[in-house]
Short mmCIF file of C-alpha atoms in Angstrom, two decimals:
data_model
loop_
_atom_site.label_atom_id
_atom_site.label_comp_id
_atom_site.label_asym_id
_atom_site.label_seq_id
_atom_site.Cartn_x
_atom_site.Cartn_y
_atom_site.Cartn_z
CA UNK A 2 -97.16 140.71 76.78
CA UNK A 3 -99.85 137.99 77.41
CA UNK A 4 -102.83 140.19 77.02
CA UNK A 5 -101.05 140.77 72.44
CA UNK A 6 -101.12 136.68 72.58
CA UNK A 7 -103.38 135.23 74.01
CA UNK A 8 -105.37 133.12 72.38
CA UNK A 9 -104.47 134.57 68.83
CA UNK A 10 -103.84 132.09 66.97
CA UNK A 11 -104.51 128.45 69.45
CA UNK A 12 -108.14 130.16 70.74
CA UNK A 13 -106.71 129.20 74.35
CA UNK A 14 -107.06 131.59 77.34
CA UNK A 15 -103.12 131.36 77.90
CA UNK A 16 -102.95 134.35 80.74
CA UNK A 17 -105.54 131.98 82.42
CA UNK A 18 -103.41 129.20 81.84
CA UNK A 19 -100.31 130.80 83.18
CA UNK A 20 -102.05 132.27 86.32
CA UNK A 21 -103.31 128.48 87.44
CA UNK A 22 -99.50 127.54 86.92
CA UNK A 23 -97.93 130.86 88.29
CA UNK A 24 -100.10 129.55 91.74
CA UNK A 25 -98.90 125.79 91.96
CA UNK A 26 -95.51 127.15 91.38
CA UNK A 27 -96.21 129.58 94.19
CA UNK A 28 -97.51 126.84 96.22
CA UNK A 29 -94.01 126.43 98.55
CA UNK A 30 -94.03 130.34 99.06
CA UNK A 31 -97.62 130.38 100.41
CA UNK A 32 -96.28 127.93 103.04
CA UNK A 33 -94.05 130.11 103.87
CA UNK A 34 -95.84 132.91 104.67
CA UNK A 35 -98.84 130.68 106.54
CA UNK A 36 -95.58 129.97 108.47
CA UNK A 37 -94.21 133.56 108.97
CA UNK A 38 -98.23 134.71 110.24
CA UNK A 39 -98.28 131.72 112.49
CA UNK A 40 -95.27 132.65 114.25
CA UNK A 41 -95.79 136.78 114.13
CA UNK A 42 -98.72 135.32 116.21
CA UNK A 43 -97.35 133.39 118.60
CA UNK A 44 -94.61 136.03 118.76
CA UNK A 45 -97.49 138.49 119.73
CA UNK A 46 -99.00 135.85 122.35
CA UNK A 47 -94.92 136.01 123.90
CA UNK A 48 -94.62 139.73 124.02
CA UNK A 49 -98.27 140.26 126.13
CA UNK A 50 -97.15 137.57 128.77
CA UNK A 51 -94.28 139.45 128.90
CA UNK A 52 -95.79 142.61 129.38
CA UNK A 53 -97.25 141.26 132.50
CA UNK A 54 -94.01 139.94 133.73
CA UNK A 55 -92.78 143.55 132.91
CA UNK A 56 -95.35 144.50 135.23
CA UNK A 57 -95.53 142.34 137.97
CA UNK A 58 -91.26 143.07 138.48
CA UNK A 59 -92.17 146.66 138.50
CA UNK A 60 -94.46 145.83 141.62
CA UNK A 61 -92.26 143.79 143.09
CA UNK A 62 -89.37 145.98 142.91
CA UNK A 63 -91.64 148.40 144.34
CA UNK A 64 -92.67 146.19 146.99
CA UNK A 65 -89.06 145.42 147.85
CA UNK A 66 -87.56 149.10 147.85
CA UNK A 67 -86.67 150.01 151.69
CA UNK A 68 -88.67 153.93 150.70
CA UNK A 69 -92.13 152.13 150.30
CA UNK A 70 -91.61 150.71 153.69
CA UNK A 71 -90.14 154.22 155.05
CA UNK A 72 -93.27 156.26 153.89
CA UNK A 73 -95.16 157.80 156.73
CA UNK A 74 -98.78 159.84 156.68
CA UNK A 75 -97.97 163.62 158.45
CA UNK A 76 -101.42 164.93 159.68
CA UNK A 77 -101.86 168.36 161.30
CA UNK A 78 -103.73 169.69 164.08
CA UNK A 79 -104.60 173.11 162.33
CA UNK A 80 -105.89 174.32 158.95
CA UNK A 81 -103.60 176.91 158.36
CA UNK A 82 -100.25 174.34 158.98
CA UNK A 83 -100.19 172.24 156.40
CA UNK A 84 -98.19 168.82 156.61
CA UNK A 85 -96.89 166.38 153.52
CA UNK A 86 -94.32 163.47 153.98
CA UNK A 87 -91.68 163.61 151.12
CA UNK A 88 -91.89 159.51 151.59
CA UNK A 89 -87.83 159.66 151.21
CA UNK A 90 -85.10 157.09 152.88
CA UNK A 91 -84.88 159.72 155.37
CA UNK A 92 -88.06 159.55 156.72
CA UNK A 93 -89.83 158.64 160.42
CA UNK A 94 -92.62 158.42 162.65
CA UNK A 95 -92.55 161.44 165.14
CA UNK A 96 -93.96 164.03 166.34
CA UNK A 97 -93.81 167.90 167.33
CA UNK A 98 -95.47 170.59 168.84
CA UNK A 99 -94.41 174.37 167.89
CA UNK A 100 -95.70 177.89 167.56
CA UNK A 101 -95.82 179.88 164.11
CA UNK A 102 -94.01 183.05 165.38
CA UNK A 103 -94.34 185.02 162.00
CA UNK A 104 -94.76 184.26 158.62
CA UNK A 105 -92.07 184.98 155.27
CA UNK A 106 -93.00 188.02 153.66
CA UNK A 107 -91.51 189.91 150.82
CA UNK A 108 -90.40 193.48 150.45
CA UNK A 109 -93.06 196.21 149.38
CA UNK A 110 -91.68 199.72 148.27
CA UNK A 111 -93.94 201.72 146.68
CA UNK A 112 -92.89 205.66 145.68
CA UNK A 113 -95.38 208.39 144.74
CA UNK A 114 -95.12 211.08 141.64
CA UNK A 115 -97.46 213.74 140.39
CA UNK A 116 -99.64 212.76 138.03
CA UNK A 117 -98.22 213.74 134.06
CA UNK A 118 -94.61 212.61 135.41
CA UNK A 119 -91.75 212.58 132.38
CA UNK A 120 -88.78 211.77 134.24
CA UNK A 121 -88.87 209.97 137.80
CA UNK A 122 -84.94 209.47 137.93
CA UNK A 123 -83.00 211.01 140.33
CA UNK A 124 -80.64 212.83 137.31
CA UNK A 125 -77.70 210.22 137.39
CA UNK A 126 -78.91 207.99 134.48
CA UNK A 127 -78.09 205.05 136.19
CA UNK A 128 -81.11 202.68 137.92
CA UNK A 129 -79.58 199.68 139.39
CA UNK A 130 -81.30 197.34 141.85
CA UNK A 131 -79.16 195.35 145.02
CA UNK A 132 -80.81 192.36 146.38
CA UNK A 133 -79.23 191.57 149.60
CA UNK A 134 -75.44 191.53 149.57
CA UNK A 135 -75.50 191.24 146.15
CA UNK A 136 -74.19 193.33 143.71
CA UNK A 137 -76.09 195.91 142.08
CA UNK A 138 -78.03 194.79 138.56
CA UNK A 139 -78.48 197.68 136.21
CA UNK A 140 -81.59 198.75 134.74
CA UNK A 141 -81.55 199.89 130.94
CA UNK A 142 -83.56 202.60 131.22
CA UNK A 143 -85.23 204.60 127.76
CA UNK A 144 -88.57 205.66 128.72
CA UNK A 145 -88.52 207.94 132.73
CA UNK A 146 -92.15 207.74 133.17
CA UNK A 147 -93.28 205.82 135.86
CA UNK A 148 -94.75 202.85 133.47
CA UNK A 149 -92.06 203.04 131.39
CA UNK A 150 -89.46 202.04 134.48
CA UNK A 151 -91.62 199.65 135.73
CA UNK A 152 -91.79 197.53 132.28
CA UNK A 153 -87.76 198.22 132.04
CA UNK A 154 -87.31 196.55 135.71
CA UNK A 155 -89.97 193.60 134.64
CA UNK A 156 -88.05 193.15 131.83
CA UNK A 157 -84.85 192.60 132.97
CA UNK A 158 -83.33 189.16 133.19
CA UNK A 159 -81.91 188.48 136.81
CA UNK A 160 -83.22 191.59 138.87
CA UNK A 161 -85.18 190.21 141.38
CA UNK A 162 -88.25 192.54 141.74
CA UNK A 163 -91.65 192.93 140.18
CA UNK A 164 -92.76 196.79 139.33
CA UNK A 165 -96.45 197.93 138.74
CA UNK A 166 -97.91 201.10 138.72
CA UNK A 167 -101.38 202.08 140.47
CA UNK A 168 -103.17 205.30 139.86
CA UNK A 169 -104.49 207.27 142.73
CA UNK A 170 -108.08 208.67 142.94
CA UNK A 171 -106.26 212.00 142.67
CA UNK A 172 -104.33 211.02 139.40
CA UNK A 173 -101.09 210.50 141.06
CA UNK A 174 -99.09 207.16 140.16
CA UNK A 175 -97.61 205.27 142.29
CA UNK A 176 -94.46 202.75 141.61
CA UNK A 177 -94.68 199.71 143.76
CA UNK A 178 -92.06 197.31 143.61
CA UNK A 179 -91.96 193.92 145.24
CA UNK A 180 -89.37 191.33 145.66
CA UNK A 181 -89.58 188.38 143.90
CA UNK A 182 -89.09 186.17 146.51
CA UNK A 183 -89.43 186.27 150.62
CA UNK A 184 -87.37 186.43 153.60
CA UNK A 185 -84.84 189.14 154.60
CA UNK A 186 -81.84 187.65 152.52
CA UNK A 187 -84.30 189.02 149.53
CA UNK A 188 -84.38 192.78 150.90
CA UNK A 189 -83.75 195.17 148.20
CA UNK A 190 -82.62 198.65 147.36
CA UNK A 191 -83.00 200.67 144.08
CA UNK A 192 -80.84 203.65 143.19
CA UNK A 193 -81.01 205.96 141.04
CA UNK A 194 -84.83 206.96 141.34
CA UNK A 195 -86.42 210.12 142.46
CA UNK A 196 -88.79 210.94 145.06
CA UNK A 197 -88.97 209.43 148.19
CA UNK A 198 -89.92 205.67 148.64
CA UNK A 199 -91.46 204.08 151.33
CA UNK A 200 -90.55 200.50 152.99
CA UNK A 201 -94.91 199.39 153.10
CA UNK A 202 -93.74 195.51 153.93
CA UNK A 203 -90.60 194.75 154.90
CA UNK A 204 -88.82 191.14 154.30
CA UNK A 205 -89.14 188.80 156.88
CA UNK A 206 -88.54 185.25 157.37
CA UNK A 207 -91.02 182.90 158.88
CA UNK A 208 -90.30 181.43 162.36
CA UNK A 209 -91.43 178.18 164.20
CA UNK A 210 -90.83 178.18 167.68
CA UNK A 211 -90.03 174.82 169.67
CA UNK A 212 -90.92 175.08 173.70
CA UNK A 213 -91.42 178.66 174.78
CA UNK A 214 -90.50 182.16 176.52
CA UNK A 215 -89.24 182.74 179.55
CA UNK A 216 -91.93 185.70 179.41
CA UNK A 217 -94.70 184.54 177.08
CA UNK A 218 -95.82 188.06 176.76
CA UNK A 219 -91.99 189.52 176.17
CA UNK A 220 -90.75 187.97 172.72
CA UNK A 221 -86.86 189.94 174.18
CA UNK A 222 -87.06 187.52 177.05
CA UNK A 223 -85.16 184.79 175.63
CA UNK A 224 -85.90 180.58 175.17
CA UNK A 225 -86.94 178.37 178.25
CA UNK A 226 -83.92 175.24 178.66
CA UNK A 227 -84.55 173.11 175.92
CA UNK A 228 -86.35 175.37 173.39
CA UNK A 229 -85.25 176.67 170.34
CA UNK A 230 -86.36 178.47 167.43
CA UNK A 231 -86.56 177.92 163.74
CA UNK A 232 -86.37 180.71 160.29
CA UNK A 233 -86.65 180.24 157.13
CA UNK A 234 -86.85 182.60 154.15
CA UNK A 235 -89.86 180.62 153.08
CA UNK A 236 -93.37 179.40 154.82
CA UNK A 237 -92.07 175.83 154.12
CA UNK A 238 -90.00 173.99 156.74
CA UNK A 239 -88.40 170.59 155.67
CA UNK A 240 -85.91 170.30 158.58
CA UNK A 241 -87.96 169.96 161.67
CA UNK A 242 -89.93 166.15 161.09
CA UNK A 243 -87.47 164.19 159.20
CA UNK A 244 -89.34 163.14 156.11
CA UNK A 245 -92.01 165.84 156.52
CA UNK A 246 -92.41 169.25 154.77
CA UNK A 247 -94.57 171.61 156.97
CA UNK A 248 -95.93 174.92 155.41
CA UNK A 249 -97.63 177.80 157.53
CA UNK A 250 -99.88 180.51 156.70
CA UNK A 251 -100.08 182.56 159.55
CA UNK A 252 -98.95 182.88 163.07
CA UNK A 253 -100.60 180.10 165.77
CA UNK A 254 -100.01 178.98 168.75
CA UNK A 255 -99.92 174.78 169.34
CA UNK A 256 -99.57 172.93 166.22
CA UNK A 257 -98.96 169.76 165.85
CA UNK A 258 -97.86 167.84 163.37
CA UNK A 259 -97.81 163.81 163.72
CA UNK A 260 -95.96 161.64 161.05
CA UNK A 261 -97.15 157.72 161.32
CA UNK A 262 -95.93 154.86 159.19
CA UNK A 263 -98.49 155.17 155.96
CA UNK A 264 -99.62 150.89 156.44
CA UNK A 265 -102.50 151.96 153.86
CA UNK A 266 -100.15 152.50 151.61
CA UNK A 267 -97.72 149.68 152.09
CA UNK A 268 -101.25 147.80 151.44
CA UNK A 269 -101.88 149.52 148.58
CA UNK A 270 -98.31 147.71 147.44
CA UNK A 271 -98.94 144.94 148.23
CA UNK A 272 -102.35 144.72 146.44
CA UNK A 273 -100.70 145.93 143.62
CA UNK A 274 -98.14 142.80 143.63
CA UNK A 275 -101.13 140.55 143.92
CA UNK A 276 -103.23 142.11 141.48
CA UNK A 277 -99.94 141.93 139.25
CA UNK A 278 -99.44 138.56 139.98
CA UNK A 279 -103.07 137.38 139.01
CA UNK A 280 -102.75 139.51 135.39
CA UNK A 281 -99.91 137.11 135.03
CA UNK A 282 -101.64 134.44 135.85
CA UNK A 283 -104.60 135.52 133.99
CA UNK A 284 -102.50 135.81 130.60
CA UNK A 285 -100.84 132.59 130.84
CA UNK A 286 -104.76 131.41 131.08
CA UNK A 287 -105.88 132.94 128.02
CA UNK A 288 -102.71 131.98 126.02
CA UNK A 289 -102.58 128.70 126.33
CA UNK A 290 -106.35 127.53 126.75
CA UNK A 291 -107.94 125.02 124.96
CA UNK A 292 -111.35 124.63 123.82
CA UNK A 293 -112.61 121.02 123.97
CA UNK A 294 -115.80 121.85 122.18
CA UNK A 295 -113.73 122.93 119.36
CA UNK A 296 -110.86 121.59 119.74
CA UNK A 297 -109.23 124.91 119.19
CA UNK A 298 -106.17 125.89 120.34
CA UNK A 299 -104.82 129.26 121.29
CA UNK A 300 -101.17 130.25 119.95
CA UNK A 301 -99.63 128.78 123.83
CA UNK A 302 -101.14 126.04 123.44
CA UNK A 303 -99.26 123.23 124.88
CA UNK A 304 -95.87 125.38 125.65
CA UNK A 305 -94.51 124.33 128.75
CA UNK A 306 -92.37 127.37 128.96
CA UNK A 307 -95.25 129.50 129.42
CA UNK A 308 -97.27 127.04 131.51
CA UNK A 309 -94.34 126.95 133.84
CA UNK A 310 -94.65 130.94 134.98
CA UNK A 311 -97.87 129.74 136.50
CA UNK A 312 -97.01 127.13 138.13
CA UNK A 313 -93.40 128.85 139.74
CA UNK A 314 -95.94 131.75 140.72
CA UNK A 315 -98.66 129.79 142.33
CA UNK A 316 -95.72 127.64 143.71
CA UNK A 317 -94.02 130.38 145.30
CA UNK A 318 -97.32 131.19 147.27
CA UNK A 319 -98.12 127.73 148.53
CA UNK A 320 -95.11 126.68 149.66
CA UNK A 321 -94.73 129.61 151.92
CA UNK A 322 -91.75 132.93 152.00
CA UNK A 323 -88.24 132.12 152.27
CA UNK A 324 -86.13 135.12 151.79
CA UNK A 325 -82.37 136.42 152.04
CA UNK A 326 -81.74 137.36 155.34
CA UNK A 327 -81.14 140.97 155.61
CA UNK A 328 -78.84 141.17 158.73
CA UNK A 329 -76.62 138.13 157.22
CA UNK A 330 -72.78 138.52 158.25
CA UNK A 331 -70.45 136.52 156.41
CA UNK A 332 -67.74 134.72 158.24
CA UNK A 333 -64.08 135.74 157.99
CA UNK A 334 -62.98 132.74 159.31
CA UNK A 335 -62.74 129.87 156.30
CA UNK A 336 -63.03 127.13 159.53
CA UNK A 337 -66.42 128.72 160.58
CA UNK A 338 -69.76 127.76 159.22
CA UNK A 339 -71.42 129.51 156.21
CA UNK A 340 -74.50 129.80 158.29
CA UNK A 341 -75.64 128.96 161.62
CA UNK A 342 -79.05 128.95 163.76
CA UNK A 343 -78.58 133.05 164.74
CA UNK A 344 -76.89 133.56 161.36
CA UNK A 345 -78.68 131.90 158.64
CA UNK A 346 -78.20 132.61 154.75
CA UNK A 347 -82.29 132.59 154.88
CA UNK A 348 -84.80 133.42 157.04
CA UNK A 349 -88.28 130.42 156.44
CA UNK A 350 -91.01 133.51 157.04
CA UNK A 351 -93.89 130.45 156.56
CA UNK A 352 -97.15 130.91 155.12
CA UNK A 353 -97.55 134.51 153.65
CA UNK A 354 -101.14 134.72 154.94
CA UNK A 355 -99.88 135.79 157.75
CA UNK A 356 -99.56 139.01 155.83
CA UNK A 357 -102.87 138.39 154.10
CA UNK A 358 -102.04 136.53 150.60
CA UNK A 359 -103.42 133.53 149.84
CA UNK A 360 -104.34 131.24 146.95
CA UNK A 361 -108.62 130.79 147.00
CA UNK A 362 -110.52 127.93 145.30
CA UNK A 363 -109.41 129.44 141.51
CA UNK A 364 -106.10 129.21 141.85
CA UNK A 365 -105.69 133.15 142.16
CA UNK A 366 -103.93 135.38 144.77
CA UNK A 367 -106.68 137.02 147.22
CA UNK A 368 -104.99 140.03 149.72
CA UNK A 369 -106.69 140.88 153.17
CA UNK A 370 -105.24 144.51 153.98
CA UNK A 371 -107.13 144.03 157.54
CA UNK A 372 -105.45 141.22 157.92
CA UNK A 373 -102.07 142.47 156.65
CA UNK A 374 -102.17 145.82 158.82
CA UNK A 375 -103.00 143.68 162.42
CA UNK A 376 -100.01 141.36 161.56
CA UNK A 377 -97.83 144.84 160.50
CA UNK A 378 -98.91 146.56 163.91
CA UNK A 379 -97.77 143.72 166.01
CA UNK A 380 -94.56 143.63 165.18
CA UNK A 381 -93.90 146.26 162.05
CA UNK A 382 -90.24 144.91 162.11
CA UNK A 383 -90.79 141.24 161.22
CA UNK A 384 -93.39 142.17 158.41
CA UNK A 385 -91.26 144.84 156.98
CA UNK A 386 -88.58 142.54 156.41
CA UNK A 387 -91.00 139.46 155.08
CA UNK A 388 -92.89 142.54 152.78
CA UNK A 389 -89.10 143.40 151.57
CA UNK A 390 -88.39 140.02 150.97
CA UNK A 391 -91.44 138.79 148.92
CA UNK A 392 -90.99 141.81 147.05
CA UNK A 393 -87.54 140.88 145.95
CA UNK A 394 -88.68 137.56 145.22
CA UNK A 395 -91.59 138.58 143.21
CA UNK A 396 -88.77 140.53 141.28
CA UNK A 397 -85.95 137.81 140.54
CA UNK A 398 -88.44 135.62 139.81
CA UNK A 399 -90.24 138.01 136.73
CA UNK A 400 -87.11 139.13 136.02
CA UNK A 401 -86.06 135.27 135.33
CA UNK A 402 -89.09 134.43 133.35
CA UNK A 403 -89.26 137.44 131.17
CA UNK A 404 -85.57 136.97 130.33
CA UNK A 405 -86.90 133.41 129.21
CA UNK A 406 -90.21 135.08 127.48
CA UNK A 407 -87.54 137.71 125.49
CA UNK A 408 -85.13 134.79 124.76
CA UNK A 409 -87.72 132.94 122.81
CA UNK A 410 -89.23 136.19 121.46
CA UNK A 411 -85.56 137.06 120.24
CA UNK A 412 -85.18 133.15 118.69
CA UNK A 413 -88.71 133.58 116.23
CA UNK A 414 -88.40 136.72 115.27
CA UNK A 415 -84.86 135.71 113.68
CA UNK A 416 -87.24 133.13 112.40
CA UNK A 417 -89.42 135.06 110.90
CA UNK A 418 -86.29 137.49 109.18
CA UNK A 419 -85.08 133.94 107.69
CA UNK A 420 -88.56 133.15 106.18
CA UNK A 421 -89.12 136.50 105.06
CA UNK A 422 -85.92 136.24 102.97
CA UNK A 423 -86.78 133.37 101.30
CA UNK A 424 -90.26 134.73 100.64
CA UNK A 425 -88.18 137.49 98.96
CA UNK A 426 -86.18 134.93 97.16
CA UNK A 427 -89.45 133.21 95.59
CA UNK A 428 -90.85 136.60 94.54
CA UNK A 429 -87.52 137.00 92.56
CA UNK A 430 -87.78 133.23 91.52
CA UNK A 431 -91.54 133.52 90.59
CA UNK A 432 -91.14 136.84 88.67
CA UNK A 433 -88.67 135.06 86.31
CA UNK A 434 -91.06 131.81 85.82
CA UNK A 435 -93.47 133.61 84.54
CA UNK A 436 -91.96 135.96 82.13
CA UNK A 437 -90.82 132.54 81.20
CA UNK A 438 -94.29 131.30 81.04
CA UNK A 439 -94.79 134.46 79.29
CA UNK A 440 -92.05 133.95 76.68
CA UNK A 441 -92.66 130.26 76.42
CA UNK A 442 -96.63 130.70 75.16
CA UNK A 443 -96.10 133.54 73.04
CA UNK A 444 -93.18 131.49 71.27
CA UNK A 445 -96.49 129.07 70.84
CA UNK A 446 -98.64 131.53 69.36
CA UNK A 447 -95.68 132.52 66.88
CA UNK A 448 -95.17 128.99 66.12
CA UNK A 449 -99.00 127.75 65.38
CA UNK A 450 -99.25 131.44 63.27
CA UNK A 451 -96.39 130.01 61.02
CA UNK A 452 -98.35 126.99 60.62
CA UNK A 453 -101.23 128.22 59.85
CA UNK A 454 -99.90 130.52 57.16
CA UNK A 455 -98.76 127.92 55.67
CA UNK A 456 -101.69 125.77 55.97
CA UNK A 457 -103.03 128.65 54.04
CA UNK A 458 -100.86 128.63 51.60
CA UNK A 459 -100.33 124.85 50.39
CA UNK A 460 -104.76 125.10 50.60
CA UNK A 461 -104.37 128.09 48.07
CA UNK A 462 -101.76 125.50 45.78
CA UNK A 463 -103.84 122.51 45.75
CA UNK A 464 -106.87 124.67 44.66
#
């Protein structure tokens, strides 16, 4: 509409004019959104703090959980006995000494037909295979050469074997057929073939041997007091180390398998809540520095909320571990004290560099895992429950100040929705001003036309 107007008649750039006005009238909306951008960054600055707080309760529930403390290191005397700790609540130092009696092995049949076979059924027209005690799975059966019932058993859901056919030098095939799994529970039987078949390997469980023979040359001549035997249908063993899964390869005499507490990896924890711990530290820093020089701010700047993580962390550190006492009973007597010298609500640990963590010149957390694994070998119980302790600290306390963090995160970005409406609002306000504008100089154009028609024409009647 401006662009068939302006200037006309009056000679005046009036879309120029109405642009210049359109942006003091969208003066108070340009606030706004300095406003909304200010706080999306501030909002921003929240959320990364945050994500370290997210992390630094991840390592100190970690820390705290009784498993990490549980986790042992299995090692094994030979290379074909393999040893791995599962690292579950179940799990302890120990250690055993055995003999691999026999390994698992699965069933081999393999059955021989001339070479040019057609039809290597037996004539029923049934093939079913029996794993077991099981009952018999059938085998749809279409093509009777020897490849053509070996893809019908691979292809059949739930039967428990693997066929293949070999070719002889002589041009013979030959239908071998292996169970799918080990041990003598898998055994299997097929019916309904011809020709004779032939057991090659038979199923057999593996067997770990505890102590020894009465005759150590006559496996019949039963268990010296106090041995005792193990099978399984598998090569791996989970029951004999509690917490330890042992697989064997092949029989062997002697092997030992030792499960220690894993301290290098409690370490490795406890690192990990340091290292956490100084990211937080590190962010808090960065958000809320302030350069002198330029006497620029970052978005923190100056919010004690955020200033405050640091100094509850670095607090927590100097003024040594306190932690709920594990072993607390609570008294069912009302008369009888809440706590008492052998029963307190919480145990005063002291300094934590005892375990290694300190605060240096910076004002960060430093970790000595030397240090930490002397202190844990003298007496493992007192630092397992300190380690459990600071852990669960460490938790609450990121827990508590992320809450915070999201609480204020929550609060501006409502903020933000309310000034984004009314930014809305002045687009719909602004959009009518200026067809106003619009309207308003046209209805000037129109009105200085008139005039200068008749101008015109009162020129024309006083020539």
């Amino acid at each position: 509409m401006s662009s068939s107007v302006d200037g006309l008649v009056s000679g005046m750039s009036t879309s120029t004019i109405i642009k210049q006005l359109m942006q003091v009238e969208a003066a108070p909306q340009d606030r706004l959104k300095t406003k909304v951008k200010t706080a999306q960054t501030t909002v921003s600055s929240y959320q990364s703090v945050n994500s370290k707080l997210a992390a630094l309760k991840t390592a100190g529930g970690t820390l705290g959980d009784l498993a990490t403390w549980r986790s042992i290191k299995a090692t094994s005397s030979s290379t074909s006995v393999s040893a791995t700790a599962t690292n579950s609540l179940t799990s302890a130092a120990g250690s055993t000494t055995f003999d691999v009696v026999s390994t698992a092995a699965a069933q081999v049949t393999t059955t021989e037909y001339a070479a040019g076979s057609t039809d290597i059924t037996d004539g029923s027209g049934t093939l079913t295979v029996t794993i077991g005690s099981g009952n018999p799975v059938p085998v749809n059966v279409t093509d009777k050469t020897p490849a053509g019932i070996a893809a019908a058993i691979n292809s059949t859901s739930g039967v428990g074997v693997r066929a293949g056919v070999v070719t002889t030098a002589s041009g013979d095939s030959i239908l071998q057929i292996t169970s799918s799994k080990p041990g003598v529970a898998n055994n299997f039987t097929i019916n309904g073939l011809g020709g004779t078949s032939n057991v090659v390997t038979a199923a057999a469980d593996a067997k770990i041997r505890v102590g020894s023979l009465v005759d150590p040359n006559d496996e019949s001549s039963g268990l010296t007091p106090g041995s005792y035997e193990v099978t399984n249908s598998s090569n791996t063993f989970t029951n004999l180390l509690s917490g330890v899964s042992i697989t064997v390869t092949k029989p062997e005499k002697a092997v030992t398998i030792n499960a220690q507490s894993d301290v290098a990896g409690i370490a490795d924890k406890m690192q990990a809540l340091v290292d956490a711990a100084n990211s937080v530290l590190g962010e808090v820093k960065s958000q809320t520095a302030y350069d002198a020089s330029t006497k620029k701010g970052s978005p923190l700047t100056g919010d004690f909320m955020v200033r405050n993580i640091s100094q509850t962390i670095l607090g927590s550190v100097s003024g040594g571990l306190s932690y709920d006492n594990p072993d607390y009973v609570k008294p069912t007597n009302p008369n009888d004290p809440v706590e008492t010298a052998d029963n307190p609500l919480k145990i005063a640990f002291g300094s934590m560099s005892k375990m290694g963590i300190q605060l240096d010149s910076t004002g960060k957390l430093t970790f000595d895992a030397a240090k930490f694994t002397a202190a844990y070998n003298e007496d493992p119980a007192a630092i397992k429950k300190a380690g459990i302790g600071l852990g669960d600290n460490f938790e609450a306390m990121a827990r508590k100040q992320s809450d915070t963090v999201t609480s204020v995160v929550t609060g501006r970005s409502n903020e933000i929705d309310s000034l984004n409406d009314q930014i809305s609002n002045w687009d719909t306000r602004l959009e009518a001003r200026k067809l106003a504008l619009q309207k308003q100089y046209t209805d000037l154009e129109t009105a200085l036309g008139k005039l200068k028609n008749q101008s015109s024409w009162l020129s024309g009647q006083l020539g």
